[in-house]
CSV table of C-alpha atoms in Angstrom, one decimal:
chain,number,residue,atom,x,y,z
A,1,MET,CA,110.0,63.7,98.0
A,2,ASP,CA,107.1,65.8,99.4
A,3,ILE,CA,103.9,63.8,100.0
A,4,LYS,CA,100.9,65.8,98.9
A,5,LYS,CA,97.7,65.6,101.0
A,6,ILE,CA,94.6,64.7,99.1
A,7,PHE,CA,91.3,66.2,100.4
A,8,LYS,CA,88.0,64.5,99.9
A,9,GLY,CA,85.6,66.4,97.7
A,10,ASN,CA,81.8,66.6,97.5
A,11,ILE,CA,79.3,63.7,96.9
A,12,ASP,CA,76.5,66.0,95.6
A,13,SER,CA,75.9,69.5,94.4
A,14,HIS,CA,74.4,71.0,97.5
A,15,SER,CA,76.0,69.7,100.7
A,16,THR,CA,79.2,71.1,102.3
A,17,GLN,CA,82.4,69.2,102.6
A,18,THR,CA,85.0,70.7,105.0
A,19,GLY,CA,88.7,69.8,105.0
A,20,TYR,CA,91.1,71.0,107.7
A,21,LEU,CA,94.8,71.5,107.3
A,22,ASP,CA,97.1,69.7,109.7
A,23,GLN,CA,98.9,72.9,110.3
A,24,ASN,CA,97.9,76.5,109.8
A,25,VAL,CA,99.6,78.4,107.0
A,26,THR,CA,100.0,82.1,106.3
A,27,ALA,CA,99.7,83.0,102.7
A,28,ARG,CA,98.3,85.5,100.2
A,29,PHE,CA,97.4,83.1,97.4
A,30,LEU,CA,95.7,79.7,97.7
A,31,ARG,CA,95.4,77.3,94.7
A,32,LEU,CA,93.3,74.2,94.5
A,33,HIS,CA,94.4,71.4,92.1
A,34,ILE,CA,91.5,69.3,90.9
A,35,LEU,CA,92.2,65.6,90.8
A,36,GLN,CA,88.8,64.0,90.3
A,37,TRP,CA,85.4,65.2,89.4
A,38,HIS,CA,81.8,64.2,88.5
A,39,GLN,CA,80.9,64.9,84.9
A,40,HIS,CA,82.7,68.3,84.9
A,41,PRO,CA,85.3,70.0,87.2
A,42,SER,CA,83.0,72.6,88.9
A,43,MET,CA,82.9,73.8,92.5
A,44,ARG,CA,82.2,76.6,95.0
A,45,ILE,CA,84.8,77.3,97.7
A,46,GLU,CA,85.3,79.3,100.9
A,47,VAL,CA,88.5,79.5,102.9
A,48,LEU,CA,88.4,79.0,106.7
A,49,GLY,CA,90.7,81.4,108.5
A,50,CYS,CA,91.3,85.0,109.2
A,51,GLN,CA,93.2,87.9,107.7
A,52,ASP,CA,95.6,89.9,109.9
A,53,CYS,CA,95.4,93.7,109.9
A,54,ASN,CA,92.0,93.9,108.4
A,55,SER,CA,90.0,96.5,110.4
A,56,ILE,CA,88.6,99.8,109.4
A,57,ILE,CA,91.0,102.3,111.0
A,58,SER,CA,89.8,105.7,109.7
A,59,VAL,CA,86.6,106.4,111.6
A,60,PRO,CA,86.3,109.8,113.5
A,61,PRO,CA,87.1,111.0,116.1
A,62,GLN,CA,90.2,108.8,116.1
A,63,ALA,CA,90.9,109.9,112.5
A,64,GLN,CA,90.4,113.3,111.0
A,65,LEU,CA,89.3,114.0,107.5
A,66,THR,CA,90.2,117.0,105.4
A,67,ALA,CA,90.0,117.9,101.7
A,68,SER,CA,91.4,120.1,99.0
A,69,SER,CA,88.0,121.8,98.8
A,70,SER,CA,84.4,121.0,99.5
A,71,ARG,CA,81.0,122.2,98.4
A,72,PRO,CA,78.5,121.9,101.3
A,73,TRP,CA,75.0,120.9,100.3
A,74,SER,CA,72.7,123.6,101.8
A,75,LYS,CA,69.7,121.3,101.8
A,76,GLN,CA,71.2,118.8,104.3
A,77,GLY,CA,74.3,120.6,105.4
A,78,THR,CA,76.4,117.7,104.2
A,79,CYS,CA,79.2,117.2,101.6
A,80,THR,CA,81.9,118.3,104.0
A,81,PRO,CA,85.1,116.2,104.5
A,82,GLU,CA,83.8,115.1,107.9
A,83,ASP,CA,80.9,113.4,106.0
A,84,ALA,CA,83.3,111.3,104.0
A,85,HIS,CA,84.0,108.4,106.4
A,86,ILE,CA,82.9,105.0,105.1
A,87,TYR,CA,80.0,104.7,107.6
A,88,SER,CA,78.5,108.1,106.7
A,89,PHE,CA,75.0,108.4,105.1
A,90,GLY,CA,76.4,111.3,103.0
A,91,GLY,CA,79.8,111.9,101.5
A,92,TRP,CA,82.4,114.5,100.5
A,93,CYS,CA,81.7,116.7,97.5
A,94,ALA,CA,84.6,118.6,96.0
A,95,LYS,CA,84.0,122.3,95.1
A,96,THR,CA,85.2,121.7,91.5
A,97,ASN,CA,85.4,118.7,89.3
A,98,ASP,CA,89.0,118.3,88.3
A,99,MET,CA,92.0,116.1,89.0
A,100,ARG,CA,93.5,118.5,91.5
A,101,GLN,CA,91.1,117.5,94.2
A,102,TRP,CA,92.0,115.2,97.1
A,103,LEU,CA,90.5,113.7,100.3
A,104,GLN,CA,92.9,113.2,103.2
A,105,ILE,CA,92.7,111.0,106.4
A,106,ASP,CA,94.9,111.8,109.4
A,107,LEU,CA,95.3,108.6,111.3
A,108,GLY,CA,97.1,110.3,114.2
A,109,PRO,CA,100.0,108.0,115.0
A,110,PRO,CA,101.8,106.2,112.1
A,111,THR,CA,99.6,103.2,111.3
A,112,ARG,CA,99.9,100.0,109.2
A,113,VAL,CA,97.7,100.5,106.1
A,114,THR,CA,96.8,97.3,104.1
A,115,GLY,CA,93.9,98.4,102.0
A,116,VAL,CA,91.3,101.0,101.0
A,117,VAL,CA,87.5,100.9,100.7
A,118,THR,CA,85.3,103.4,98.8
A,119,LYS,CA,81.6,104.2,98.3
A,120,GLY,CA,79.7,106.9,96.4
A,121,ARG,CA,77.8,109.8,97.8
A,122,GLY,CA,74.8,108.4,99.6
A,123,ASP,CA,72.6,111.4,100.6
A,124,SER,CA,71.3,112.4,97.1
A,125,ARG,CA,69.3,110.8,94.4
A,126,ARG,CA,71.9,112.0,91.9
A,127,LYS,CA,74.5,109.4,90.6
A,128,GLN,CA,77.7,110.7,92.0
A,129,TRP,CA,80.8,108.6,92.7
A,130,VAL,CA,84.5,108.3,91.9
A,131,THR,CA,85.3,105.7,89.2
A,132,SER,CA,89.1,105.7,89.6
A,133,PHE,CA,91.7,107.2,91.9
A,134,ALA,CA,95.3,107.3,92.9
A,135,LEU,CA,96.6,107.2,96.5
A,136,SER,CA,99.5,108.9,98.3
A,137,TYR,CA,100.8,108.8,101.9
A,138,SER,CA,103.1,110.8,104.2
A,139,ASN,CA,104.2,111.1,107.8
A,140,ASN,CA,104.6,114.9,107.9
A,141,THR,CA,102.6,116.3,104.9
A,142,ASN,CA,105.9,117.7,103.5
A,143,HIS,CA,106.9,114.6,101.5
A,144,TRP,CA,104.3,112.6,99.8
A,145,HIS,CA,104.8,109.1,98.2
A,146,TYR,CA,102.4,107.8,95.6
A,147,TYR,CA,101.4,104.2,96.0
A,148,LYS,CA,103.0,102.1,93.2
A,149,ASP,CA,102.4,98.4,92.7
A,150,ASP,CA,105.4,96.1,92.5
A,151,ASN,CA,107.9,97.7,90.0
A,152,LEU,CA,105.6,100.1,88.4
A,153,VAL,CA,107.0,103.6,87.7
A,154,SER,CA,103.7,105.4,87.6
A,155,PRO,CA,101.3,105.7,90.5
A,156,LYS,CA,98.8,102.8,90.6
A,157,GLU,CA,95.3,103.6,89.3
A,158,PHE,CA,92.7,102.0,91.5
A,159,GLY,CA,89.2,101.1,90.2
A,160,GLY,CA,86.4,103.1,91.9
A,161,ASN,CA,82.7,102.5,92.2
A,162,MET,CA,79.9,101.7,89.8
A,163,ASP,CA,77.1,102.9,92.1
A,164,LYS,CA,76.7,104.9,95.2
A,165,ASN,CA,76.2,102.2,97.9
A,166,THR,CA,78.3,99.1,96.9
A,167,GLU,CA,81.7,99.0,98.7
A,168,ARG,CA,84.8,98.6,96.5
A,169,ARG,CA,87.7,97.2,98.3
A,170,HIS,CA,91.4,97.0,97.3
A,171,TYR,CA,94.1,95.2,99.4
A,172,PHE,CA,97.6,96.5,98.8
A,173,ASN,CA,100.3,94.2,97.4
A,174,GLN,CA,102.8,96.4,99.3
A,175,PRO,CA,101.2,97.6,102.6
A,176,PHE,CA,102.8,100.8,104.1
A,177,THR,CA,103.1,102.7,107.4
A,178,ALA,CA,101.9,106.3,107.4
A,179,ARG,CA,100.0,108.9,109.4
A,180,TYR,CA,98.4,110.8,106.4
A,181,VAL,CA,96.8,109.1,103.4
A,182,ARG,CA,95.3,111.0,100.5
A,183,VAL,CA,93.0,109.7,97.7
A,184,HIS,CA,93.3,111.6,94.4
A,185,PRO,CA,90.1,111.1,92.2
A,186,MET,CA,91.1,110.6,88.6
A,187,THR,CA,87.7,109.9,87.0
A,188,TRP,CA,84.1,110.2,88.3
A,189,ARG,CA,80.4,110.0,87.6
A,190,GLY,CA,78.4,113.2,87.9
A,191,ARG,CA,80.6,114.9,90.5
A,192,VAL,CA,83.8,114.3,92.5
A,193,SER,CA,82.0,112.7,95.5
A,194,MET,CA,82.9,109.8,97.7
A,195,ARG,CA,83.0,108.0,101.0
A,196,LEU,CA,86.4,106.5,102.1
A,197,GLY,CA,87.8,104.1,104.6
A,198,LEU,CA,91.3,102.7,105.2
A,199,ILE,CA,92.0,99.1,106.2
A,200,GLY,CA,94.8,98.3,108.5
A,201,CYS,CA,95.9,97.8,112.1
A,202,GLN,CA,98.0,99.2,115.0
A,203,LEU,CA,101.7,99.5,114.1
A,204,LYS,CA,104.0,97.0,115.7
A,205,GLY,CA,107.6,97.9,116.4
A,206,GLU,CA,109.0,101.4,116.6
A,207,CYS,CA,106.5,104.2,116.5
A,208,GLY,CA,108.8,106.6,114.6
A,209,GLN,CA,110.0,110.1,115.4
A,210,GLY,CA,107.5,112.3,117.3
A,211,PHE,CA,105.4,109.3,118.5
A,212,PHE,CA,105.7,106.9,121.4
A,213,ARG,CA,103.8,104.2,123.4
A,214,VAL,CA,102.6,105.2,126.9
A,215,HIS,CA,102.7,101.5,127.8
A,216,THR,CA,104.6,98.7,126.1
A,217,ASP,CA,101.5,97.2,124.5
A,218,SER,CA,99.5,100.4,123.8
A,219,GLU,CA,99.0,102.1,120.5
A,220,CYS,CA,101.4,104.8,119.2
A,221,VAL,CA,100.4,108.3,120.2
A,222,GLU,CA,101.8,111.7,119.2
A,223,ASN,CA,104.5,113.3,121.5
A,224,LEU,CA,103.2,116.8,121.7
A,225,ALA,CA,106.5,118.1,123.2
A,226,TYR,CA,108.8,116.7,120.5
A,227,LYS,CA,111.5,119.2,119.6
A,228,LYS,CA,109.4,122.1,121.0
A,229,ASP,CA,110.9,125.2,122.7
A,230,THR,CA,111.9,124.8,126.3
A,231,TRP,CA,112.8,127.0,129.3
A,232,VAL,CA,114.0,126.7,132.9
A,233,ASN,CA,114.1,129.3,135.7
A,234,ASP,CA,117.9,129.0,136.0
A,235,LYS,CA,120.0,131.9,134.7
A,236,ARG,CA,122.8,129.5,133.7
A,237,HIS,CA,120.7,128.3,130.7
A,238,SER,CA,120.8,131.8,129.3
A,239,TRP,CA,124.5,132.0,129.4
A,240,VAL,CA,126.2,131.9,126.0
A,241,GLY,CA,127.7,128.6,125.3
A,242,TRP,CA,126.0,126.9,128.2
A,243,LYS,CA,125.4,123.3,127.3
A,244,ASP,CA,125.6,121.2,130.4
A,245,GLY,CA,122.2,119.7,131.1
A,246,HIS,CA,120.4,122.1,128.7
A,247,SER,CA,116.6,122.2,129.0
A,248,SER,CA,116.2,121.2,125.3
A,249,TYR,CA,117.8,117.8,125.8
A,250,ALA,CA,114.5,116.6,127.3
A,251,VAL,CA,112.5,117.0,124.1
A,252,ASP,CA,115.1,116.1,121.4
A,253,GLY,CA,113.7,112.6,120.8
A,254,ASP,CA,117.1,111.1,121.7
A,255,GLU,CA,116.6,107.8,123.6
A,256,ASP,CA,120.1,108.2,125.1
A,257,THR,CA,119.8,108.4,128.9
A,258,HIS,CA,123.4,109.3,129.6
A,259,LEU,CA,123.9,112.3,131.8
A,260,ARG,CA,125.4,114.4,128.9
A,261,ARG,CA,122.1,114.1,126.9
A,262,CYS,CA,119.6,114.9,129.7
A,263,ALA,CA,118.2,118.2,131.1
A,264,ILE,CA,119.4,119.0,134.6
A,265,LEU,CA,117.3,120.8,137.2
A,266,ASP,CA,118.7,121.8,140.6
A,267,ASN,CA,118.2,124.4,143.3
A,268,TYR,CA,121.7,125.9,143.2
A,269,TYR,CA,120.4,129.3,141.9
A,270,VAL,CA,116.7,129.0,142.6
A,271,ASP,CA,114.6,127.7,145.5
A,272,PHE,CA,112.3,125.6,143.3
A,273,PRO,CA,113.6,124.6,139.9
A,274,VAL,CA,111.0,124.6,137.1
A,275,TRP,CA,111.3,123.2,133.6
A,276,MET,CA,108.8,124.2,130.8
A,277,VAL,CA,108.0,123.2,127.3
A,278,ASP,CA,105.9,125.3,124.9
A,279,LEU,CA,103.5,123.1,122.8
A,280,GLY,CA,103.1,125.8,120.2
A,281,GLN,CA,99.4,126.2,120.8
A,282,ARG,CA,96.7,125.2,123.2
A,283,LYS,CA,96.5,121.4,123.3
A,284,THR,CA,94.4,118.8,125.2
A,285,VAL,CA,96.9,117.0,127.5
A,286,ARG,CA,96.1,113.6,129.0
A,287,GLY,CA,99.4,112.9,130.6
A,288,VAL,CA,103.2,113.2,130.7
A,289,VAL,CA,105.8,110.4,130.6
A,290,ILE,CA,109.3,111.2,131.8
A,291,THR,CA,112.4,109.1,131.4
A,292,THR,CA,115.0,109.8,134.1
A,293,TRP,CA,118.7,109.4,134.5
A,294,GLN,CA,119.6,106.3,136.6
A,295,GLY,CA,123.2,107.2,137.4
A,296,ARG,CA,125.6,105.0,135.3
A,297,GLY,CA,128.7,106.0,137.1
A,298,GLU,CA,129.3,108.9,134.6
A,299,ASP,CA,129.5,111.5,137.4
A,300,ARG,CA,132.9,110.8,139.0
A,301,THR,CA,132.1,112.8,142.1
A,302,ASN,CA,128.7,111.1,142.4
A,303,VAL,CA,127.3,114.5,143.2
A,304,TYR,CA,124.2,114.3,141.0
A,305,LYS,CA,123.4,110.8,142.3
A,306,GLU,CA,123.5,112.2,145.8
A,307,TYR,CA,121.4,115.3,144.8
A,308,ILE,CA,118.8,113.1,143.3
A,309,TYR,CA,118.2,111.4,146.6
A,310,ASN,CA,117.4,114.8,148.2
A,311,LEU,CA,114.5,115.1,145.8
A,312,GLU,CA,111.1,114.9,147.4
A,313,LYS,CA,108.6,115.0,144.4
A,314,LEU,CA,108.0,116.2,140.9
A,315,THR,CA,104.7,117.8,139.9
A,316,VAL,CA,103.4,118.5,136.4
A,317,PHE,CA,101.2,121.6,135.7
A,318,ILE,CA,99.4,122.6,132.5
A,319,GLU,CA,99.2,126.4,131.9
A,320,ASN,CA,98.4,129.0,129.3
A,321,LYS,CA,101.1,131.4,130.6
A,322,ALA,CA,104.8,131.1,129.8
A,323,ARG,CA,107.8,131.1,132.1
A,324,LEU,CA,106.0,131.0,135.4
A,325,GLU,CA,108.1,130.6,138.5
A,326,THR,CA,105.2,129.1,140.4
A,327,SER,CA,101.8,127.6,139.4
A,328,THR,CA,98.8,128.4,141.5
A,329,SER,CA,95.9,128.3,139.0
A,330,GLY,CA,94.8,124.8,139.9
A,331,SER,CA,95.9,123.2,136.6
A,332,LYS,CA,97.9,120.5,138.3
A,333,CYS,CA,98.1,117.3,136.3
A,334,ALA,CA,99.8,114.9,138.8
A,335,SER,CA,102.6,114.4,141.3
A,336,ILE,CA,105.0,111.6,141.9
A,337,SER,CA,106.8,111.5,145.3
A,338,ARG,CA,109.6,109.4,146.9
A,339,LEU,CA,107.0,107.2,148.6
A,340,ASN,CA,107.9,103.6,147.9
A,341,ASN,CA,110.8,104.9,145.8
A,342,ALA,CA,108.4,105.7,143.0
A,343,LEU,CA,110.3,108.9,142.2
A,344,PHE,CA,113.5,107.1,141.4
A,345,ARG,CA,112.2,104.8,138.7
A,346,LYS,CA,113.5,105.0,135.2
A,347,THR,CA,110.0,105.9,133.7
A,348,LEU,CA,107.6,108.2,135.5
A,349,HIS,CA,104.0,108.4,134.2
A,350,PHE,CA,102.0,111.5,135.2
A,351,GLU,CA,98.4,110.7,134.2
A,352,CYS,CA,96.0,113.7,134.5
A,353,PRO,CA,92.8,112.8,136.3
A,354,ASP,CA,90.9,115.0,133.7
A,355,HIS,CA,92.0,116.1,130.3
A,356,LEU,CA,93.6,119.6,130.6
A,357,ILE,CA,93.8,122.2,127.9
A,358,GLY,CA,96.9,124.4,127.8
A,359,ARG,CA,99.9,125.5,125.8
A,360,TYR,CA,102.7,125.2,128.4
A,361,VAL,CA,103.6,122.1,130.4
A,362,TYR,CA,105.7,122.6,133.5
A,363,VAL,CA,107.7,120.2,135.6
A,364,LYS,CA,108.4,121.5,139.1
A,365,ALA,CA,110.9,119.9,141.5
A,366,TYR,CA,110.7,119.9,145.3
A,367,GLY,CA,113.4,119.0,147.8
A,368,VAL,CA,112.9,117.0,151.0
A,369,PRO,CA,111.3,119.3,153.7
A,370,ARG,CA,113.7,120.6,156.4
A,371,TRP,CA,116.7,119.3,154.4
A,372,ASN,CA,118.8,122.4,153.6
A,373,ARG,CA,120.6,120.6,150.9
A,374,LEU,CA,121.0,120.8,147.1
A,375,TYR,CA,118.7,118.5,145.2
A,376,SER,CA,118.3,117.8,141.5
A,377,ALA,CA,116.0,116.2,138.9
A,378,ILE,CA,117.5,114.9,135.7
A,379,LEU,CA,115.0,114.6,132.8
A,380,CYS,CA,116.4,112.6,129.9
A,381,GLU,CA,113.2,112.7,127.9
A,382,VAL,CA,109.8,114.4,128.5
A,383,ARG,CA,106.9,113.1,126.4
A,384,VAL,CA,103.4,114.8,126.5
A,385,TYR,CA,100.3,113.1,125.1
């Protein structure tokens, strides 16, 4: 039989009585059972503790806000989607008042979302705010999922605001993980206008396809190289049916580090082998993380293992020109050499001293000077952030 702990209550109507639990508990609902009272069971209560995953996670520049339409206010130059974050003095104003409008937050990496907070437009004397809305989320903007509570078939309708400055918060019964979140206004006062914030925290566990952690405990960041076009300055990769060590294996998102799933660079046909990935457009690059092959006995001749030890260094360049044999424009990100065996580690982190802007990321391999031998660099996965 469970023994219930009885907490001492108050002795008057104004002093505070604090009761502590013997052990911390994690729960959503807390219920007090009144056992004794003075004249009438009446009370005020506050819970001591903290709520996990309860931070505002949608503030620029970490998050980007866009909208279906906007109607900038010429007097102040506000009402744009960028004015819609929860700490703004203004707000977003839709171009038209209809239920086809939406306000979107791009959180960057997939993020745990536990709630939403809204306010009305704050930079006008007019009474403009959203009184109810629905919410959808996605990781790629191609497939959207409307938030539905419990077993509801229809999207949940959230209550909005009753004035322009009071926050309205909703915590989700079913938190979700997403990169993009949209709010769809359903009813409004005056005009479709609002300020918006998302509540949540950094995702724990796997980051999902196209994202990774630079360090074990860091946040998820987008892999700019994921499944992008690649090239190497080796004519074998242009041969029909050539699959051995193909350059594309380094950006396929496959965590498999076996030799057959890695891109192979060597100096058999070229003096200095070069691997390149096309990011699709000019991007700001902060660094590159490369996972290398460690030689699991898969190469029976052990030739690749031997060739690796003839490698002197790897250097990463950021360029705006494609398919360069050499890079001399001064856009060097970083190098890692064989000093202290750093080059032969499983994970190589090339951190650019300054943020570089470019479309093409190059990895160039160099052999040991004065060693007239074959050398190779085996790139199992190349991630750019």
